[in-house]
Amino acid sequence: MNILALESSCDETAAAVVRDGRMVLSNCVASQIEEHKLYGGVVPEIASRRHTEAISLITRRALEDAHLTLNEIDAIAVTHAPGLIGALLVGVNFAKGLAAAANLPLIPVHHLRSHIAANYLAHPELEPPFLCLVVSGGHSHIVRVEDYTKFTVIGRTRDDAAGECFDKAARAMGMPYPGGVHLDKAAMFGNPKAFALPRPHVDGSPYDFSFSGLKTAVINLLHKAQQRGETVDVNDLSASFQHTVCDILCSRFFAAAQMTGDTTLVLAGGVSANSGLRNRMKTMCREHGFSLFLPPLSLCGDNAAMVGSQGYYEFCAGSTAGPALNACATLSIE
Ligand code: KG4
Ligand code: ZN
């Protein structure tokens, strides 16, 4: 089954063709990052306009790269939630029009479910159940993937997402948007023990996260240094910050695994590209004798191939939509 998949939940317009949920025939992404960089973050209105301009061309390219015509496509999958509402609406409406014109089934796909599915494309042997840490710019969840379309949230952030915390800390250190990847690079040259940063816990919720206090601690540290006329070693602060975030994420993820009894652990979302997190997870899984699956770097960020993978399993579970499909800015993964 060939699925044409579309993704427009944030600042990448993406289209892909995926066969039977596991084989990528094409994967095209038009990134808007250079434009949003000028403003230090994603400007929703600009994102919607750029999606509108790019979506027809990127879809055509995905079909061309797959050497297929629309006649050889069996269904259309689209990210319908969660994300920036104006951005999502572009993909949803384009997919609805295309599905109606070509008389194809339309499959709505949850963005976080698709991030998890990125792993199915890289690891043919991976099948649910497993425990997954989904860390992106907008979400931080510990999710038990019971089956391809059945999810139980074990823990979540109570405030900022991990990626958002990376980006805000990086911005305070003068790095361009999106800062996570720049902070990751700076951290490679710093001392992770140079600064002691807080590791906030959520009372009574051992698997939940809270990152806003850590973000504020970094911002305050930089402000105080500036007021005193002192310079802060950005590499050291990046390394200490990354070390702290990885500690928080990994300790709660492993505690959750102990509680559920899962021994297959999976990472997903943009922050799963972080070198510190990947290395820490590898070390800890080796020590515990757990199996670890990481998405390849090319599939960590937003893309449509992951939508095509999850879309296949949603279709197999009977989840299709009609012309009344709408986009949702927030929607539980469950
Ligand atoms: O999943 P994603 O591409 O978009 C959302 O669904 O939000 O995640 C984007 C987030 C951004 O916050 C970005 O800074 C972060 O992932 N990110 C990283 C790295 N690469 C991307 N954070 C830390 N280290 C990285 N190497
Ligand atoms: Zn994402």
Coordinates of C-alpha atoms and ligand atoms in Angstrom, one line a residue:
M1 CA 0.0 0.0 0.0
N2 CA 1.5 3.4 -1.1
I3 CA 0.7 6.3 1.2
L4 CA 1.3 9.9 0.2
A5 CA 1.9 11.8 3.5
L6 CA 1.8 15.5 4.3
E7 CA 3.2 17.4 7.3
S8 CA 2.8 21.1 8.1
S9 CA 2.4 21.3 11.9
C10 CA 5.2 23.8 12.5
D11 CA 7.9 25.3 10.3
E12 CA 8.6 22.5 7.7
T13 CA 6.4 21.8 4.8
A14 CA 7.0 18.1 4.0
A15 CA 5.6 15.4 1.7
A16 CA 6.7 11.7 1.4
V17 CA 5.6 8.4 -0.1
V18 CA 5.8 5.4 2.2
R19 CA 5.0 1.8 1.2
D20 CA 3.3 -0.5 3.8
G21 CA 4.4 1.7 6.7
R22 CA 8.0 0.7 6.6
M23 CA 9.6 1.6 3.2
V24 CA 10.4 5.2 2.3
L25 CA 10.0 5.8 -1.4
S26 CA 10.5 9.5 -1.1
N27 CA 10.9 12.1 1.7
C28 CA 10.9 15.8 0.8
V29 CA 11.2 18.7 3.3
A30 CA 11.0 22.5 2.6
S31 CA 12.3 24.2 5.7
Q32 CA 11.4 27.7 6.7
I33 CA 14.0 28.0 9.4
E34 CA 16.1 30.7 7.7
E35 CA 13.1 33.1 7.7
H36 CA 12.0 32.4 11.3
K37 CA 15.6 32.8 12.4
L38 CA 15.3 36.6 11.8
Y39 CA 12.6 36.7 14.6
G40 CA 14.3 34.3 17.0
G41 CA 11.4 31.8 16.8
V42 CA 8.5 30.6 14.6
V43 CA 6.1 33.3 13.6
P44 CA 2.8 31.4 13.1
E45 CA 1.4 33.8 10.4
I46 CA 4.6 33.5 8.3
A47 CA 4.6 29.7 8.7
S48 CA 1.1 29.4 7.3
R49 CA 1.8 31.5 4.3
R50 CA 5.0 29.6 3.5
H51 CA 3.2 26.3 3.8
T52 CA 0.6 27.5 1.4
E53 CA 3.3 28.5 -1.1
A54 CA 5.3 25.3 -0.8
I55 CA 2.8 22.5 -0.4
S56 CA 1.8 21.8 -4.0
L57 CA 5.4 21.8 -5.2
I58 CA 6.7 19.6 -2.4
T59 CA 3.9 17.1 -3.0
R60 CA 4.7 17.0 -6.7
R61 CA 8.4 16.4 -5.8
A62 CA 7.5 13.6 -3.4
L63 CA 5.6 11.8 -6.2
E64 CA 8.4 12.4 -8.7
D65 CA 11.1 11.2 -6.3
A66 CA 9.1 8.0 -5.7
H67 CA 8.6 7.6 -9.5
L68 CA 4.9 7.3 -8.9
T69 CA 1.8 9.1 -10.2
L70 CA -1.2 10.0 -8.1
N71 CA -3.0 7.0 -9.7
E72 CA -0.5 4.6 -8.0
I73 CA -1.2 6.1 -4.5
D74 CA -3.7 4.2 -2.3
A75 CA -4.3 6.8 0.5
I76 CA -3.4 10.2 1.7
A77 CA -2.2 10.7 5.3
V78 CA -1.9 14.2 6.9
T79 CA -0.8 15.6 10.3
H80 CA -4.0 17.1 11.7
A81 CA -2.9 17.7 15.4
P82 CA -1.2 19.0 17.5
G83 CA 0.7 22.1 16.2
L84 CA 0.2 25.6 15.1
I85 CA -3.4 25.8 14.0
G86 CA -2.9 27.9 10.9
A87 CA 0.0 25.8 9.8
L88 CA -1.9 22.5 10.3
L89 CA -4.9 23.8 8.4
V90 CA -2.8 24.3 5.2
G91 CA -1.9 20.6 5.2
V92 CA -5.3 19.3 6.2
N93 CA -7.1 21.3 3.6
F94 CA -4.7 20.4 0.9
A95 CA -4.9 16.7 1.8
K96 CA -8.8 16.9 1.8
G97 CA -8.8 18.5 -1.6
L98 CA -6.4 16.0 -3.0
A99 CA -8.2 13.0 -1.5
A100 CA -11.5 14.2 -2.8
A101 CA -10.1 14.9 -6.3
A102 CA -8.3 11.5 -6.6
N103 CA -11.1 9.6 -4.7
L104 CA -8.6 8.3 -2.1
P105 CA -9.1 7.6 1.6
L106 CA -7.9 10.3 3.9
I107 CA -6.0 9.4 7.1
P108 CA -5.6 11.9 10.0
V109 CA -2.3 11.4 11.9
H110 CA -1.3 12.7 15.3
H111 CA 2.1 14.5 15.2
L112 CA 3.6 12.7 18.2
R113 CA 2.4 9.3 17.1
S114 CA 4.2 10.0 13.8
H115 CA 7.5 11.0 15.6
I116 CA 7.4 7.5 17.3
A117 CA 6.7 5.8 13.9
A118 CA 10.0 7.3 12.5
N119 CA 11.6 4.4 14.3
Y120 CA 9.6 1.8 12.3
L121 CA 11.2 3.2 9.1
A122 CA 14.7 2.7 10.5
H123 CA 14.2 -0.5 12.5
P124 CA 12.3 -3.3 10.7
E125 CA 12.4 -5.5 13.8
L126 CA 10.8 -2.9 16.1
E127 CA 7.2 -3.7 17.1
P128 CA 5.0 -2.6 20.0
P129 CA 4.8 -2.9 22.9
F130 CA 7.7 -0.6 24.1
L131 CA 8.3 2.4 26.2
C132 CA 9.0 5.7 24.4
L133 CA 10.5 9.0 25.4
V134 CA 9.0 11.6 23.0
V135 CA 10.9 14.9 23.2
S136 CA 10.2 17.7 20.8
G137 CA 9.9 21.5 20.6
G138 CA 6.4 21.4 21.9
H139 CA 6.1 18.2 24.0
S140 CA 7.9 15.9 26.4
H141 CA 6.1 12.6 27.1
I142 CA 6.9 9.2 28.4
V143 CA 4.5 7.0 26.5
R144 CA 3.8 3.3 26.6
V145 CA 3.2 2.2 23.0
E146 CA 0.8 -0.7 23.7
D147 CA 0.1 -1.2 20.0
Y148 CA 0.6 0.8 16.8
T149 CA -2.5 2.8 17.6
K150 CA -2.8 2.4 21.3
F151 CA -0.8 4.7 23.6
T152 CA -0.8 5.3 27.4
V153 CA 0.9 8.4 28.7
I154 CA 3.1 7.5 31.8
G155 CA 4.6 11.0 32.3
R156 CA 4.6 14.4 30.7
T157 CA 6.0 17.9 31.2
R158 CA 4.0 20.2 33.5
D159 CA 5.4 23.4 31.8
D160 CA 8.0 23.8 29.1
A161 CA 8.9 21.0 26.6
A162 CA 12.5 19.8 26.6
G163 CA 13.2 21.3 23.1
E164 CA 11.6 24.6 24.1
C165 CA 14.0 24.6 27.2
F166 CA 17.0 23.9 24.9
D167 CA 15.9 26.7 22.5
K168 CA 15.3 29.3 25.3
A169 CA 18.6 28.5 27.1
A170 CA 20.5 28.7 23.8
R171 CA 18.8 32.0 22.9
A172 CA 19.9 33.4 26.3
M173 CA 23.4 32.4 25.4
G174 CA 23.2 34.3 22.1
M175 CA 22.7 31.3 19.8
P176 CA 20.4 31.5 16.7
Y177 CA 17.0 29.8 16.5
P178 CA 16.5 26.8 16.8
G179 CA 19.2 26.8 19.4
G180 CA 19.1 23.1 20.5
V181 CA 21.5 21.9 17.8
H182 CA 23.9 24.8 18.5
L183 CA 23.8 24.2 22.2
D184 CA 24.5 20.5 21.5
K185 CA 27.7 21.5 19.5
A186 CA 28.9 24.0 22.2
A187 CA 28.4 21.3 24.9
M188 CA 30.9 19.1 23.2
F189 CA 33.7 21.5 24.2
G190 CA 32.5 22.3 27.7
N191 CA 32.7 20.9 31.2
P192 CA 29.4 19.3 32.3
K193 CA 30.3 19.8 36.0
A194 CA 31.1 23.5 35.7
F195 CA 27.7 24.8 36.8
A196 CA 25.3 23.2 39.3
L197 CA 21.8 23.6 37.9
P198 CA 18.4 22.6 39.4
R199 CA 16.7 19.3 38.7
P200 CA 13.1 20.2 39.6
H201 CA 10.8 17.3 40.6
V202 CA 7.0 17.3 40.4
D203 CA 5.7 16.3 43.9
G204 CA 3.8 13.0 43.8
S205 CA 4.4 12.5 40.1
P206 CA 7.8 10.6 39.7
Y207 CA 7.5 10.3 35.9
D208 CA 6.5 14.0 35.1
F209 CA 9.0 16.7 34.1
S210 CA 9.2 20.4 34.8
F211 CA 11.8 22.4 32.8
S212 CA 10.8 26.0 33.4
G213 CA 12.9 26.3 36.6
L214 CA 16.0 25.1 34.8
K215 CA 15.4 27.5 32.0
T216 CA 15.0 30.4 34.5
A217 CA 18.2 29.3 36.3
V218 CA 20.2 29.6 33.1
I219 CA 18.7 33.0 32.3
N220 CA 19.3 34.3 35.8
L221 CA 22.9 33.0 35.9
L222 CA 23.6 34.9 32.6
H223 CA 21.9 38.1 33.8
K224 CA 23.8 38.1 37.1
A225 CA 27.1 37.6 35.3
Q226 CA 26.3 40.4 32.9
Q227 CA 25.4 42.8 35.8
R228 CA 28.8 42.0 37.4
G229 CA 30.6 42.5 34.2
E230 CA 31.7 38.8 34.2
T231 CA 31.8 36.5 31.2
V232 CA 30.3 33.1 31.2
D233 CA 32.0 30.2 29.4
V234 CA 29.2 29.3 27.0
N235 CA 30.7 25.9 26.3
D236 CA 30.7 25.1 30.0
L237 CA 27.2 26.4 30.5
S238 CA 25.9 24.4 27.5
A239 CA 27.6 21.2 28.7
S240 CA 26.2 21.7 32.2
F241 CA 22.7 22.4 30.9
Q242 CA 22.7 19.5 28.5
H243 CA 24.0 17.2 31.3
T244 CA 21.2 18.3 33.6
V245 CA 18.5 17.9 31.0
C246 CA 19.8 14.4 30.1
D247 CA 19.9 13.5 33.8
I248 CA 16.3 14.6 34.3
L249 CA 15.0 12.8 31.1
C250 CA 16.9 9.6 31.6
S251 CA 16.3 9.1 35.3
R252 CA 12.5 9.5 34.9
F253 CA 12.4 7.4 31.8
F254 CA 14.3 4.5 33.4
A255 CA 12.2 4.8 36.6
A256 CA 9.1 4.5 34.3
A257 CA 10.6 1.5 32.6
Q258 CA 11.1 -0.2 36.0
M259 CA 7.5 0.5 36.9
T260 CA 6.0 -0.8 33.6
G261 CA 8.6 -3.7 33.3
D262 CA 9.5 -2.7 29.7
T263 CA 12.9 -3.6 28.5
T264 CA 12.6 -2.1 25.0
L265 CA 13.2 1.6 25.0
V266 CA 12.7 4.0 22.1
L267 CA 13.5 7.7 21.6
A268 CA 11.5 10.0 19.3
G269 CA 11.1 13.7 18.4
G270 CA 13.5 16.6 17.5
V271 CA 15.5 16.4 20.8
S272 CA 16.3 12.7 20.2
A273 CA 19.0 14.2 17.8
N274 CA 20.8 15.4 20.9
S275 CA 24.2 13.8 21.1
G276 CA 24.3 13.8 24.9
L277 CA 20.9 12.2 25.2
R278 CA 21.7 9.5 22.6
N279 CA 25.0 8.7 24.3
R280 CA 23.5 8.6 27.8
M281 CA 20.6 6.4 26.7
K282 CA 23.1 4.0 25.0
T283 CA 25.2 3.7 28.1
M284 CA 22.3 3.3 30.5
C285 CA 20.6 0.7 28.2
R286 CA 23.9 -1.3 28.0
E287 CA 24.2 -1.3 31.8
H288 CA 20.6 -2.4 32.3
G289 CA 20.7 -4.9 29.4
F290 CA 17.8 -3.1 27.7
S291 CA 17.2 -2.9 23.9
L292 CA 17.4 0.7 22.6
F293 CA 16.0 2.1 19.3
L294 CA 17.0 5.6 18.2
P295 CA 15.6 7.3 15.1
P296 CA 18.3 8.2 12.5
L297 CA 19.3 11.9 12.7
S298 CA 17.6 12.4 9.3
L299 CA 14.2 11.4 10.8
C300 CA 14.4 13.0 14.2
G301 CA 13.0 16.4 13.1
D302 CA 9.7 17.0 11.4
N303 CA 9.2 15.1 8.2
A304 CA 6.4 13.4 6.3
A305 CA 7.9 9.9 6.0
M306 CA 7.0 9.3 9.7
V307 CA 3.5 10.5 8.9
G308 CA 3.3 7.9 6.1
S309 CA 4.5 5.2 8.5
Q310 CA 2.0 6.0 11.3
G311 CA -0.7 6.6 8.6
Y312 CA -0.4 3.0 7.4
Y313 CA -1.1 1.7 10.9
E314 CA -3.9 4.1 11.5
F315 CA -5.5 3.0 8.2
C316 CA -5.1 -0.7 9.2
A317 CA -6.9 0.1 12.4
G318 CA -9.8 1.6 10.4
S319 CA -9.0 5.3 11.2
T320 CA -10.0 7.4 8.2
A321 CA -11.7 10.8 7.9
G322 CA -14.2 12.5 5.6
P323 CA -14.4 16.0 4.2
A324 CA -15.3 17.4 7.6
L325 CA -11.8 16.7 9.0
N326 CA -10.5 19.7 11.0
A327 CA -7.1 20.5 12.5
C328 CA -6.6 20.7 16.3
A329 CA -3.9 22.8 18.0
T330 CA -3.9 20.4 21.0
L331 CA -4.9 16.8 21.1
S332 CA -3.8 14.0 23.5
I333 CA -1.7 11.2 22.0
E334 CA -4.1 8.7 23.6
Ligands
KG4_1 O1 10.1 17.4 16.7 P1 10.6 18.7 16.3 O2 11.4 18.8 15.0 O3 9.5 19.7 16.2 C1 8.4 19.7 17.1 O4 7.5 18.9 16.9 O5 8.4 20.5 18.0 O6 11.5 19.3 17.5 C2 12.2 20.5 17.4 C3 13.0 20.7 18.6 C4 13.6 22.1 18.7 O7 13.3 22.6 20.0 C5 15.0 21.9 18.5 O8 15.9 22.8 19.1 C6 15.2 20.5 19.1 O9 14.1 19.8 18.7 N1 16.5 19.9 18.6 C7 17.5 19.6 19.5 C8 18.6 19.1 18.7 N2 18.1 19.1 17.4 C9 16.9 19.6 17.4 N3 17.7 19.8 20.8 C10 18.8 19.4 21.4 N4 19.9 18.9 20.7 C11 19.8 18.7 19.3 N5 20.8 18.2 18.7
ZN2 ZN 7.7 17.5 15.7

